[in-house]
Amino acid sequence: MAKVKGEIVINTERCKGCQLCVPVCQQHTIAMSKNLNSKGYQYATVVNDDCNGCTNCALICPDGVISVYRIKLQETN
Amino acid sequence: MENSISKEKICQPENLVYSKTPLMTCNPLSYCPGCGHGTAHRMIMEVIEELNMQAETIGVAPVGCSVLAYDFLDIDMQQAAHGRAPAVATGIKRLMPNKLVFTYQGDGDLAAIGTGETLHACNRGENICIFFVNNGIYGMTGGQMAPTTLPNMKTSTSPFGRDAASTGQPLKITELVAMLPGTSYVTRQSVHTPANVRKTKKAIEKAFQCQLEKKGLAFVEIVSNCNSGWKMTPLDSNKWMEENMFPFFPLGDIKVPK
């Protein structure tokens, strides 16, 4: 059981679809959308719930469109 | 258990661990998708935010892709003529020694037309920081050969590859300035992986620290990609950069302050 849980918020209108965030995600949480944003770019999107909030995607994103949230999960006995 | 926590509950301001620094303006960056300039801008701004010196910082923008840096960086900026950023920064720093002054230049600006200004500012040991983004090509004007273009690398003005016999070897300006007595900290970093982004941020932090301690000029080279100029996808260009640029431009500290 994971001790932390993360969540990312992607500003899809600002995403330029460079795909740099896809391989750096160890949890395979990010993939490219089939849809386009208003600029015509395929934007990054969240595809599973495994994000652990490592911030790799947000660091590598040249346009800074990703915000990362993280919480510690309470240990339940 | 994890599934019971909703996304709304996690996405609260108190749980925020990373987002774009407010020192970057809301303007969309004018760079191509996947360009390292955006990351380099953000790392510099994050360090200034941590130093809490937004109001005391003056940046000097170059000519090149990052000519519009003043649109994206929410600090005082000055636009210099092509290659003359170190000279302008020298004047600003001498007039206002308490300000944090840096230049942000590309390889066409710093290593080609501005070589004289760069070398002399480094030799005089001006108390400024120079951030040098090296992508081995003139990006803004359409991918022409730059002094830092690798041998046999195809550009729009060397369509058969750079001929080292007639145009010489790439200029290692970072090694060159490391030999000058005026520089205190000289390093080469990159922003193509999260680990390298973190290292680059540390290097930028160290460079500003050198300036605050008045140790002399700090020079940080950031090897970056130019996927449009190299005619590759961003992921391919990062891979190409690792395989071809790094053997010639090895990453790491070249000169550390005593």
Coordinates of C-alpha atoms in Angstrom, one line a residue:
Chain A
M1 CA 0.0 0.0 0.0
A2 CA 1.4 3.2 -1.1
K3 CA 2.1 5.7 1.7
V4 CA 1.7 8.8 -0.4
K5 CA -0.8 9.6 -3.1
G6 CA -0.4 12.3 -5.7
E7 CA -2.5 14.0 -8.2
I8 CA -1.5 16.2 -11.1
V9 CA -3.5 19.0 -12.7
I10 CA -2.6 19.8 -16.3
N11 CA -3.4 23.1 -17.9
T12 CA -4.4 21.5 -21.2
E13 CA -4.9 24.8 -23.0
R14 CA -1.2 25.7 -22.4
C15 CA 0.2 22.2 -23.2
K16 CA 2.2 22.1 -26.4
G17 CA 2.2 18.3 -26.7
C18 CA 6.0 17.9 -26.6
Q19 CA 5.5 14.5 -24.8
L20 CA 8.6 15.1 -22.6
C21 CA 6.5 14.3 -19.5
V22 CA 5.3 10.9 -20.8
P23 CA 8.6 8.8 -20.4
V24 CA 9.7 10.5 -17.1
C25 CA 6.6 9.3 -15.3
Q26 CA 7.6 6.1 -13.5
Q27 CA 3.9 5.2 -12.8
H28 CA 2.8 5.6 -16.5
T29 CA 0.2 8.1 -15.3
I30 CA 0.5 10.5 -18.3
A31 CA -0.4 9.8 -21.9
M32 CA -1.2 12.0 -24.8
S33 CA -4.8 12.7 -25.5
K34 CA -6.4 11.9 -28.8
N35 CA -8.2 15.3 -28.7
L36 CA -6.6 18.6 -29.5
N37 CA -6.7 21.9 -27.6
S38 CA -7.6 25.2 -29.1
K39 CA -4.0 25.7 -30.4
G40 CA -4.2 22.4 -32.2
Y41 CA -1.8 20.5 -29.9
Q42 CA -2.4 17.0 -28.6
Y43 CA -2.2 17.6 -24.9
A44 CA -1.0 15.4 -22.0
T45 CA -3.7 13.8 -19.9
V46 CA -3.9 11.6 -16.8
V47 CA -4.7 7.9 -17.5
N48 CA -4.5 6.2 -14.2
D49 CA -4.6 6.7 -10.4
D50 CA -1.1 5.6 -9.6
C51 CA 0.5 9.1 -9.3
N52 CA 2.8 9.4 -6.3
G53 CA 3.5 13.1 -6.7
C54 CA 7.2 12.7 -7.6
T55 CA 7.1 16.1 -9.6
N56 CA 9.2 14.7 -12.4
C57 CA 6.7 15.6 -15.0
A58 CA 6.3 19.2 -13.7
L59 CA 10.1 19.7 -13.5
I60 CA 10.6 18.5 -17.1
C61 CA 7.6 20.4 -18.6
P62 CA 9.1 23.4 -20.5
D63 CA 5.9 25.4 -20.3
G64 CA 5.2 24.7 -16.6
V65 CA 1.7 23.5 -17.2
I66 CA 1.6 20.8 -14.6
S67 CA 0.8 21.3 -10.9
V68 CA 1.5 18.5 -8.5
Y69 CA -0.4 17.8 -5.3
R70 CA 0.6 15.1 -2.8
I71 CA -0.9 13.8 0.5
K72 CA 0.4 11.3 3.0
L73 CA -2.0 8.4 3.6
Q74 CA -3.0 7.6 7.1
E75 CA -1.8 4.1 8.2
T76 CA -4.8 2.0 9.0
N77 CA -4.4 -1.0 11.2
Chain B
M1 CA -8.2 2.7 0.8
E2 CA -6.4 5.0 -1.7
N3 CA -9.4 5.0 -4.0
S4 CA -11.7 6.4 -1.4
I5 CA -9.7 9.7 -1.5
S6 CA -11.2 11.9 -4.1
K7 CA -9.2 14.0 -6.5
E8 CA -10.8 17.2 -5.1
K9 CA -9.6 16.3 -1.6
I10 CA -6.0 15.9 -2.8
C11 CA -6.0 19.0 -5.0
Q12 CA -6.1 21.5 -2.2
P13 CA -3.7 24.4 -1.9
E14 CA -2.1 22.9 1.3
N15 CA -1.2 19.8 -0.6
L16 CA 0.5 21.6 -3.5
V17 CA 4.1 20.4 -3.9
Y18 CA 5.0 21.9 -7.2
S19 CA 3.6 24.4 -9.7
K20 CA 4.9 27.1 -12.0
T21 CA 6.5 29.8 -9.9
P22 CA 4.6 33.1 -9.8
L23 CA 7.7 34.9 -11.0
M24 CA 7.0 33.6 -14.4
T25 CA 4.3 35.7 -16.1
C26 CA 1.0 34.3 -17.4
N27 CA 2.1 34.9 -21.0
P28 CA 2.4 31.6 -23.0
L29 CA 6.1 31.0 -23.9
S30 CA 7.0 31.7 -27.5
Y31 CA 9.3 28.7 -27.7
C32 CA 8.7 25.6 -29.8
P33 CA 7.2 22.5 -28.0
G34 CA 9.9 20.7 -26.0
C35 CA 12.4 23.5 -26.0
G36 CA 14.7 23.7 -23.0
H37 CA 14.5 27.5 -22.7
G38 CA 11.2 27.3 -20.8
T39 CA 12.7 25.0 -18.2
A40 CA 15.8 27.1 -17.9
H41 CA 13.7 30.3 -17.4
R42 CA 11.7 28.6 -14.7
M43 CA 14.7 27.3 -12.8
I44 CA 16.3 30.8 -12.7
M45 CA 13.0 32.3 -11.5
E46 CA 12.6 29.6 -8.9
V47 CA 16.0 30.4 -7.5
I48 CA 15.2 34.1 -7.4
E49 CA 12.0 33.3 -5.6
E50 CA 13.8 31.3 -3.0
L51 CA 16.4 34.1 -2.5
N52 CA 13.4 36.4 -2.2
M53 CA 15.1 38.9 -4.5
Q54 CA 12.4 39.6 -7.2
A55 CA 12.6 43.3 -6.6
E56 CA 16.4 43.4 -6.5
T57 CA 17.1 41.4 -9.7
I58 CA 17.8 42.8 -13.1
G59 CA 18.1 40.5 -16.1
V60 CA 19.6 41.3 -19.4
A61 CA 17.9 39.6 -22.4
P62 CA 19.8 38.7 -25.5
V63 CA 19.0 38.5 -29.2
G64 CA 17.9 35.1 -30.3
C65 CA 15.0 32.8 -29.4
S66 CA 15.0 34.2 -25.9
V67 CA 14.8 37.8 -27.1
L68 CA 11.3 38.0 -25.6
A69 CA 12.5 36.8 -22.1
Y70 CA 11.2 40.0 -20.6
D71 CA 7.7 39.0 -21.5
F72 CA 8.0 35.8 -19.5
L73 CA 10.2 36.7 -16.5
D74 CA 8.4 38.9 -13.9
I75 CA 11.5 40.9 -12.9
D76 CA 13.2 44.0 -14.2
M77 CA 14.7 43.3 -17.6
Q78 CA 16.9 45.1 -20.1
Q79 CA 17.2 44.2 -23.7
A80 CA 20.8 44.4 -25.1
A81 CA 22.0 44.6 -28.6
H82 CA 23.1 41.4 -30.2
G83 CA 25.9 39.8 -28.1
R84 CA 26.3 42.9 -25.9
A85 CA 24.5 41.6 -22.8
P86 CA 27.6 41.1 -20.7
A87 CA 28.6 44.7 -21.4
V88 CA 25.2 46.0 -20.5
A89 CA 25.1 43.9 -17.4
T90 CA 28.6 45.3 -16.5
G91 CA 27.2 48.8 -16.6
I92 CA 24.1 47.9 -14.6
K93 CA 26.1 46.1 -11.9
R94 CA 28.7 48.9 -11.6
L95 CA 26.0 51.5 -11.2
M96 CA 23.9 49.4 -8.9
P97 CA 26.2 47.0 -7.0
N98 CA 23.5 45.9 -4.7
K99 CA 21.3 44.5 -7.4
L100 CA 21.4 40.9 -8.6
V101 CA 22.4 41.1 -12.2
F102 CA 22.4 38.3 -14.8
T103 CA 22.4 37.8 -18.5
Y104 CA 20.6 35.1 -20.3
Q105 CA 22.1 34.3 -23.7
G106 CA 22.1 31.7 -26.5
D107 CA 25.0 30.3 -28.3
G108 CA 24.6 32.6 -31.4
D109 CA 24.6 35.6 -29.1
L110 CA 27.3 34.7 -26.6
A111 CA 29.7 32.5 -28.6
A112 CA 29.5 34.2 -32.0
I113 CA 28.8 37.9 -32.2
G114 CA 29.3 38.5 -28.5
T115 CA 32.6 36.6 -27.9
G116 CA 34.5 39.7 -27.3
E117 CA 32.1 41.1 -24.7
T118 CA 31.9 37.7 -23.0
L119 CA 35.6 37.1 -22.8
H120 CA 36.4 40.6 -21.6
A121 CA 33.6 40.6 -19.0
C122 CA 34.9 37.2 -17.7
N123 CA 38.5 38.5 -17.7
R124 CA 37.6 41.6 -15.8
G125 CA 35.8 39.4 -13.3
E126 CA 32.6 41.5 -13.3
N127 CA 30.4 40.5 -10.4
I128 CA 27.5 39.2 -12.6
C129 CA 26.0 35.8 -13.6
I130 CA 25.9 34.6 -17.2
F131 CA 23.4 31.9 -18.2
F132 CA 24.4 30.5 -21.5
V133 CA 21.9 28.2 -23.3
N134 CA 23.8 26.1 -25.9
N135 CA 21.8 24.3 -28.5
G136 CA 24.5 24.2 -31.3
I137 CA 22.4 26.1 -33.8
Y138 CA 20.9 29.5 -34.6
G139 CA 17.3 28.6 -33.7
M140 CA 15.4 31.8 -34.2
T141 CA 16.6 32.6 -37.7
G142 CA 16.0 29.2 -39.1
G143 CA 18.6 26.7 -38.0
Q144 CA 21.9 28.1 -39.4
M145 CA 25.3 26.9 -38.4
A146 CA 26.6 28.3 -35.1
P147 CA 30.1 28.3 -33.7
T148 CA 28.9 25.5 -31.4
T149 CA 27.5 23.3 -34.2
L150 CA 29.1 19.8 -34.0
P151 CA 31.3 18.5 -36.9
N152 CA 29.3 16.9 -39.6
M153 CA 26.1 18.2 -38.2
K154 CA 23.6 19.3 -40.9
T155 CA 22.2 22.8 -40.6
S156 CA 20.5 25.0 -43.2
T157 CA 23.8 26.7 -44.0
S158 CA 25.8 23.4 -43.9
P159 CA 23.5 21.0 -45.7
F160 CA 26.3 18.4 -46.1
G161 CA 27.3 18.7 -42.5
R162 CA 29.7 21.1 -40.8
D163 CA 33.1 20.8 -42.5
A164 CA 35.6 21.1 -39.7
A165 CA 38.5 21.7 -42.2
S166 CA 37.0 24.9 -43.5
T167 CA 34.9 26.1 -40.5
G168 CA 36.9 24.9 -37.6
Q169 CA 35.9 22.9 -34.6
P170 CA 33.0 23.8 -32.3
L171 CA 33.9 26.6 -29.9
K172 CA 34.1 25.4 -26.3
I173 CA 33.5 28.8 -24.8
T174 CA 32.8 27.5 -21.3
E175 CA 36.2 25.8 -21.1
L176 CA 37.7 29.0 -22.5
V177 CA 36.2 31.3 -19.8
A178 CA 37.2 28.8 -17.1
M179 CA 40.8 29.6 -17.8
L180 CA 40.3 33.3 -17.2
P181 CA 41.2 34.5 -13.6
G182 CA 38.0 36.6 -13.3
T183 CA 35.5 33.7 -13.3
S184 CA 34.7 32.2 -10.0
Y185 CA 32.3 29.4 -10.9
V186 CA 32.0 27.8 -14.3
T187 CA 29.8 24.8 -14.9
R188 CA 27.9 23.0 -17.7
Q189 CA 24.5 21.5 -17.1
S190 CA 21.4 20.4 -19.0
V191 CA 17.7 20.3 -18.6
H192 CA 16.7 17.2 -20.5
T193 CA 15.9 14.9 -17.5
P194 CA 14.3 15.7 -14.1
A195 CA 17.6 14.8 -12.4
N196 CA 19.5 17.3 -14.6
V197 CA 16.9 19.9 -14.1
R198 CA 17.5 19.6 -10.3
K199 CA 21.3 19.8 -10.8
T200 CA 20.8 22.9 -13.0
K201 CA 18.8 24.6 -10.3
K202 CA 21.6 23.9 -7.8
A203 CA 24.1 25.3 -10.2
I204 CA 22.0 28.5 -10.7
E205 CA 21.7 28.8 -7.0
K206 CA 25.5 28.5 -6.6
A207 CA 26.0 31.1 -9.3
F208 CA 23.8 33.6 -7.6
Q209 CA 25.5 32.8 -4.3
C210 CA 28.9 33.6 -5.9
Q211 CA 27.5 37.0 -7.0
L212 CA 26.0 37.8 -3.5
E213 CA 29.4 36.9 -2.0
K214 CA 31.2 39.1 -4.6
K215 CA 33.4 36.3 -5.7
G216 CA 33.5 37.2 -9.4
L217 CA 31.7 36.2 -12.6
A218 CA 29.7 32.9 -12.5
F219 CA 29.1 31.2 -15.8
V220 CA 26.5 28.5 -16.2
E221 CA 26.2 26.8 -19.6
I222 CA 22.9 24.9 -20.1
V223 CA 23.1 22.4 -23.0
S224 CA 19.7 22.3 -24.5
N225 CA 17.9 20.9 -27.5
C226 CA 16.6 22.7 -30.6
N227 CA 14.2 20.2 -32.0
S228 CA 12.9 22.5 -34.7
G229 CA 16.4 23.4 -35.8
W230 CA 17.6 19.8 -35.6
K231 CA 14.4 18.6 -37.4
M232 CA 13.6 16.0 -34.7
T233 CA 10.8 15.4 -32.2
P234 CA 11.5 16.7 -28.7
L235 CA 12.1 13.1 -27.4
D236 CA 14.4 12.2 -30.3
S237 CA 16.3 15.5 -29.9
N238 CA 17.0 14.9 -26.2
K239 CA 18.3 11.4 -27.1
W240 CA 20.4 12.8 -29.9
M241 CA 21.7 15.4 -27.5
E242 CA 22.8 12.7 -25.0
E243 CA 24.5 10.7 -27.7
N244 CA 26.2 13.5 -29.7
M245 CA 26.4 16.7 -27.7
F246 CA 27.5 15.4 -24.4
P247 CA 30.7 13.6 -25.6
F248 CA 31.8 17.0 -27.0
F249 CA 30.3 19.1 -24.2
P250 CA 30.6 17.0 -21.1
L251 CA 28.4 18.0 -18.2
G252 CA 29.8 19.0 -14.8
D253 CA 31.6 21.7 -12.9
I254 CA 34.6 23.0 -14.7
K255 CA 35.7 25.6 -12.1
V256 CA 34.4 25.8 -8.5
P257 CA 34.9 28.8 -6.2
K258 CA 37.6 28.5 -3.6

